[in-house]
XYZ file of C-alpha atoms in Angstrom:
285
model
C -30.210 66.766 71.068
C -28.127 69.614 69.985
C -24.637 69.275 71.039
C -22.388 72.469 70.958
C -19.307 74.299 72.554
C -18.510 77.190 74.140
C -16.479 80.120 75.478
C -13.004 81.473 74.380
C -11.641 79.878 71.162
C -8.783 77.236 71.931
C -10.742 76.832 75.468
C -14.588 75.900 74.451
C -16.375 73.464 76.866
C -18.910 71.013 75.878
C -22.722 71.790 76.181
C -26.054 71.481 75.106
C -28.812 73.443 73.972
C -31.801 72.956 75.907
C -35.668 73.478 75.658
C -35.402 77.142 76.220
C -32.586 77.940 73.872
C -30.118 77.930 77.091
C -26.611 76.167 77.375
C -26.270 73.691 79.804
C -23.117 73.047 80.478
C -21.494 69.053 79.892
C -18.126 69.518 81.573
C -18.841 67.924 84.318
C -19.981 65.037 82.022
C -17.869 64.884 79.333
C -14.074 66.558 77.755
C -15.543 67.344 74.840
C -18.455 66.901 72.083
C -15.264 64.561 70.075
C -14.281 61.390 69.552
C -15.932 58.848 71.845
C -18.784 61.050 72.864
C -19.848 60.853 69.300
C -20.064 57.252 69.250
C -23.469 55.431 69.222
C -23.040 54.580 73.024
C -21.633 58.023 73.754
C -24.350 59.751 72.284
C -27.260 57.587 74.024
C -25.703 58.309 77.572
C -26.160 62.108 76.637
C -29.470 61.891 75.753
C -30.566 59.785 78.971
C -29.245 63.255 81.068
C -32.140 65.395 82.508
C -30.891 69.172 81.019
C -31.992 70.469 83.659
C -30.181 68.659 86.092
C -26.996 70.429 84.471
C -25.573 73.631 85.205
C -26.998 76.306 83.126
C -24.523 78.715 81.243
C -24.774 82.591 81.586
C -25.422 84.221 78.579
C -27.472 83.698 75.002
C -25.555 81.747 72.693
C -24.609 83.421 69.375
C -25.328 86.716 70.845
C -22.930 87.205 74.411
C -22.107 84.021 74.611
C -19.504 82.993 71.662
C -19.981 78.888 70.324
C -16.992 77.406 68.634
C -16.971 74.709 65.857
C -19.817 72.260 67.109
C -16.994 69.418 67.255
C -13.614 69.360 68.796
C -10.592 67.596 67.215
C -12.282 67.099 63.724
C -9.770 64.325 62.645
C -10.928 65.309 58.758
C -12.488 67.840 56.965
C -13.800 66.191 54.044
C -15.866 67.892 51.423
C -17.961 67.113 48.283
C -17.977 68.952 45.136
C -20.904 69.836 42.671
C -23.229 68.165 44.029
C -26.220 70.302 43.037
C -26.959 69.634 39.155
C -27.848 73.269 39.529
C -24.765 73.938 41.166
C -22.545 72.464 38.255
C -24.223 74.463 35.714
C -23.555 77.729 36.997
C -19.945 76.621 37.530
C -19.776 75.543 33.673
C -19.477 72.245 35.010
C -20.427 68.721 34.292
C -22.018 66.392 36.724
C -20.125 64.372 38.052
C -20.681 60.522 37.447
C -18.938 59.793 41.150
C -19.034 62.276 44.238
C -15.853 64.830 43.384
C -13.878 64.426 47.096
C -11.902 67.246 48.150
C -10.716 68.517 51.606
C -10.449 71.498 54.084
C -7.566 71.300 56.189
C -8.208 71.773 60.165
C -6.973 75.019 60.531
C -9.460 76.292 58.740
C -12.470 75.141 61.126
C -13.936 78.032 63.031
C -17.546 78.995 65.217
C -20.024 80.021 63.369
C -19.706 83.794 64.022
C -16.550 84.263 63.930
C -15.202 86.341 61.897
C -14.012 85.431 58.070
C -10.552 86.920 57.184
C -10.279 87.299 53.111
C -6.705 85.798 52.733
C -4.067 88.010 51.484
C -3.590 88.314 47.778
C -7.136 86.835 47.266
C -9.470 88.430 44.585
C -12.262 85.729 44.471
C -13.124 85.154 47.975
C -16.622 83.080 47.924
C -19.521 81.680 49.945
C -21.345 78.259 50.219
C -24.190 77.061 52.559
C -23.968 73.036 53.093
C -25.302 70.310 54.997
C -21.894 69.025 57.247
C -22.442 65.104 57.829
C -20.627 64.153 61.398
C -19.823 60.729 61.466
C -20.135 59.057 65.293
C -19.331 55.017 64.427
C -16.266 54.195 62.925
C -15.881 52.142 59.410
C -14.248 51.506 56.638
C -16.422 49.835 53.564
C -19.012 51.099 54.850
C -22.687 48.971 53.269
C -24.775 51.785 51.472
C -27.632 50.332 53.774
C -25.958 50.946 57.182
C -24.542 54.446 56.476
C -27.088 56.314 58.450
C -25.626 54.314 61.794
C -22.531 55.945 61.364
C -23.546 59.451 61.589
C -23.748 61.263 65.152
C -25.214 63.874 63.864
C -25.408 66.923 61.367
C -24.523 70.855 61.297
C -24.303 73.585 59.401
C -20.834 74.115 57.581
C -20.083 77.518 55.245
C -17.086 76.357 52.566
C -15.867 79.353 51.841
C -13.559 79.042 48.782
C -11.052 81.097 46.763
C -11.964 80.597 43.791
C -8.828 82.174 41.955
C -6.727 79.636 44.195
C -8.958 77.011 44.005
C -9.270 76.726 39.987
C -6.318 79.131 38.447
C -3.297 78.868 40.695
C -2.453 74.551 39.608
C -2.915 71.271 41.562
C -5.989 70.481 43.577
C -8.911 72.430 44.654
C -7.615 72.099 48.334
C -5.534 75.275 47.454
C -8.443 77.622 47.684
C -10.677 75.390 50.087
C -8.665 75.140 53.063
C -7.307 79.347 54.476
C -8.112 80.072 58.204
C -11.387 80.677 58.808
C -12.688 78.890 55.601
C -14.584 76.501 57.899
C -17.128 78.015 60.004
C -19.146 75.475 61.948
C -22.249 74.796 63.859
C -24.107 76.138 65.562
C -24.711 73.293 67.315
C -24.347 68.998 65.842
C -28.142 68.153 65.789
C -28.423 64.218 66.147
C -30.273 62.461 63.758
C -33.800 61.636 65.854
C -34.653 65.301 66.014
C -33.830 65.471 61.872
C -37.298 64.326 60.200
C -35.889 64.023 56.652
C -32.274 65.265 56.161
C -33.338 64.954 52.493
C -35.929 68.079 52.916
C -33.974 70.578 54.751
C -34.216 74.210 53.088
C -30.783 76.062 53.172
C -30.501 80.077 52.952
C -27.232 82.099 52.576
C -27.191 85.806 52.509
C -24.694 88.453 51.813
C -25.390 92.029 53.412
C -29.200 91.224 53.956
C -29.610 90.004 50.176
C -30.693 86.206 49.594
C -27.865 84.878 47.468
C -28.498 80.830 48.163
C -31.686 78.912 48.518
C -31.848 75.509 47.648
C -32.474 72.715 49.681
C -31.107 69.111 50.334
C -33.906 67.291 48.589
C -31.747 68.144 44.977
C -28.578 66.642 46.132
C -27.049 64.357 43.495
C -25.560 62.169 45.726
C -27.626 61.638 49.245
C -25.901 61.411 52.414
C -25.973 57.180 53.148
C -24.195 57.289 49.432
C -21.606 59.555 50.378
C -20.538 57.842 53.881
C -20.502 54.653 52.108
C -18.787 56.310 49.111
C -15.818 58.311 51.362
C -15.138 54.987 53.175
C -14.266 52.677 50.373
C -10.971 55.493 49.985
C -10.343 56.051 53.867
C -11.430 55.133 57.202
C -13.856 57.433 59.122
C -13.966 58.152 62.358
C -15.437 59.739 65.301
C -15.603 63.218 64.115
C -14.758 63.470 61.206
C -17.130 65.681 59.270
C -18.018 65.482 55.292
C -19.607 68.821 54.213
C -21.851 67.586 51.204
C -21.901 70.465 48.593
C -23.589 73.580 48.420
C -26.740 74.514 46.061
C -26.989 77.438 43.578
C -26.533 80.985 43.981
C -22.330 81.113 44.661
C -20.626 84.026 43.651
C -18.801 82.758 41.244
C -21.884 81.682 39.399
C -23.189 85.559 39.317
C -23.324 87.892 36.222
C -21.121 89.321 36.787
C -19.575 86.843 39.162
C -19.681 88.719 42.921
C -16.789 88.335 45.323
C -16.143 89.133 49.486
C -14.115 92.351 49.817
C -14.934 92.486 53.456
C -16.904 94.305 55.784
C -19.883 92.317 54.541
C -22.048 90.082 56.524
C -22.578 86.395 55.714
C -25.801 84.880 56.546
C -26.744 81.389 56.332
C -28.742 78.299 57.824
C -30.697 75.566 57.091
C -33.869 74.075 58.573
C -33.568 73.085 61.855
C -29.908 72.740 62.003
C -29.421 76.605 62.917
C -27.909 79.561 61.716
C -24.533 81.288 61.327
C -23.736 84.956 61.081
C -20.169 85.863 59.901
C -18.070 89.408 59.887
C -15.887 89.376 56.998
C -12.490 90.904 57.328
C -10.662 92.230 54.346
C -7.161 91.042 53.278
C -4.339 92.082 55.535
C-alpha cells in the first residue's frame, strides 16, 4: 500500500493511493496514517479494504491536490549521519565506526512540495535525498534479526541542512538540521511488501533541472535492520517515529566550489518506487 495525507496543512486527512494514481479517501476508516494505524495489526486491516470501495478524492495528488508529511504526529525525527563512505569523503570526514545519531525537531516536518524557506541569516542552505525508515511496532532493544517487523513502512525524506549552523555556530549538528521546512516528507509511506529490496533503491536529487545526487541504498554503511536495532538500544521507538538514514554523494557542501540554496530554485528528488518530491525554495526573509 501507499499510505498518504491530504488537503490544507494543519487539516490533512488520511488516504491512499490507489491503482490508478487516485486518492481514496480513509477518513471514514481511520483519524490518521499515526500511531496505531501504523502498527502491524493496523496496517493489515488497511490492506484487507477494497480501494475502491472508498470514496475517491477530487484532484491529482502533487499537482491540485496538495499531500502533507506522509505521517501525522511523528513522535521523533531521528536522523543518521555519513552514512555513505562516499558521503564522508566529500565531507572530509571519517567513517564512522557506529551510526552518528542526530535529530530534526518536529517543526521542521513538511509535504513534499511545499515550499523550503532558507532561514534568515543562513549562507549555507543545503540538500539531501534519503531513505526515511517509519517504524509501526514498538520496542526498545530491539534483536538485529527482528528489526524489519518493526517498520510500517518507508518514504522519501529531503534533510535539508545549514551547514554554517550545523558545523560552525557550536554544540550539536541539530542546530542546522532542524529550521521549518527542513523536513519535507512523503509522498506517500510505502509498506514494506510492495518494497522488493530496500537495499537496491536508486535515489536522484536535482537542483534547477541539474542531477546533483545519485546514489542508491545498496552503499549504505549501516543497513536499515542495523539502524532500528541500533536507535533502540538509546531510546524507545514508537509508532511513527521516523529515522531518515543518510543521504549519498553529491551535497552541496561537497561541490568545488561548494554550491548553496539562495532561493527561487527548484529541488528535485526521489527514489525508486517510494516517489518523488518537488520543492520551491524561498529565500531568507
Amino acid at each position: 500500500m501507499k499510505l498518504l495525507r491530504y488537503g490544507p496543512s494543519g487539516a490533512e486527512k488520511p488516504g491512499l493511493l490507489d491503482s490508478d494514481g487516485q486518492v481514496r479517501d480513509l477518513s471514514g476508516v481511520v483519524a490518521d496514517i499515526s500511531g496505531d494505524v501504523l502498527h502491524p495489526d493496523g496496517i493489515a486491516a488497511l490492506r484487507n479494504l477494497d480501494p475502491a470501495s472508498l470514496p475517491r478524492v477530487e484532484g491529482t495528488p502533487q499537482d491540485d491536490l496538495r499531500l502533507g508529511p506522509c505521517v501525522g504526529n511523528i513522535g521523533k525525527f531521528i536522523c543518521i549521519g555519513l552514512n555513505y563512505a562516499d558521503h564522508a569523503a566529500e565531507s572530509g570526514m571519517p567513517i564512522p565506526e557506529e551510526p552518528i545519531i542526530f535529530n530534526k525537531w518536529t517543526s521542521a516536518i513538511c509535504g513534499p512540495n511545499d515550499p523550503i524557506q532558507i532561514p534568515r541569516d543562513s549562507q549555507k542552505t543545503d540538500w539531501e535525498v534519503e531513505l526515511g525508515v517509519v517504524i509501526g511496532k514498538p520496542g526498545v532493544y530491539i534483536d538485529e534479526a527482528d528489526a524489519m517487523n518493526h517498520v510500517a513502512g518507508f518514504c522519501v525524506v529531503n534533510d535539508v541542512s545549514e551547514r554554517d549552523f550545523q558545523l560552525h555556530r557550536a554544540g550539536t549538528w541539530d542546530k542546522g538540521k532542524g529550521c521549518d521546512t527542513f523536513g519535507p516528507t512523503g509522498p506517500w509511506l510505502v509498506t514494506p511488501d510492495e518494497v522488493a529490496d530496500v537495499d537496491a533503491l536508486d535515489m536522484w536529487l536535482d537542483v534547477d533541472s541539474e542531477r546533483m545526487q545519485a546514489g542508491s541504498t545498496a552503499t549504505l554503511i549501516f543497513k536499515v535492520p542495523h539502524l532500528v536495532a541500533y536507535c533502540s538500544r538509546f531510546m524507545s521507538l514508537q509508532p511513527g517515529d521516523v529515522i531518515s538514514t543518510g543521504t549519498p554523494p553529491g551535497v552541496g557542501m561537497g561541490k568545488t566550489p561548494p554550491r548553496y540554496l539562495k532561493g527561487g530554485e527548484t529541488v528535485s528528488l526521489g527514489i525508486a518506487g517510494l516517489g518523488e518530491q518537488k520543492s520551491k525554495v524561498l529565500p531568507a526573509s
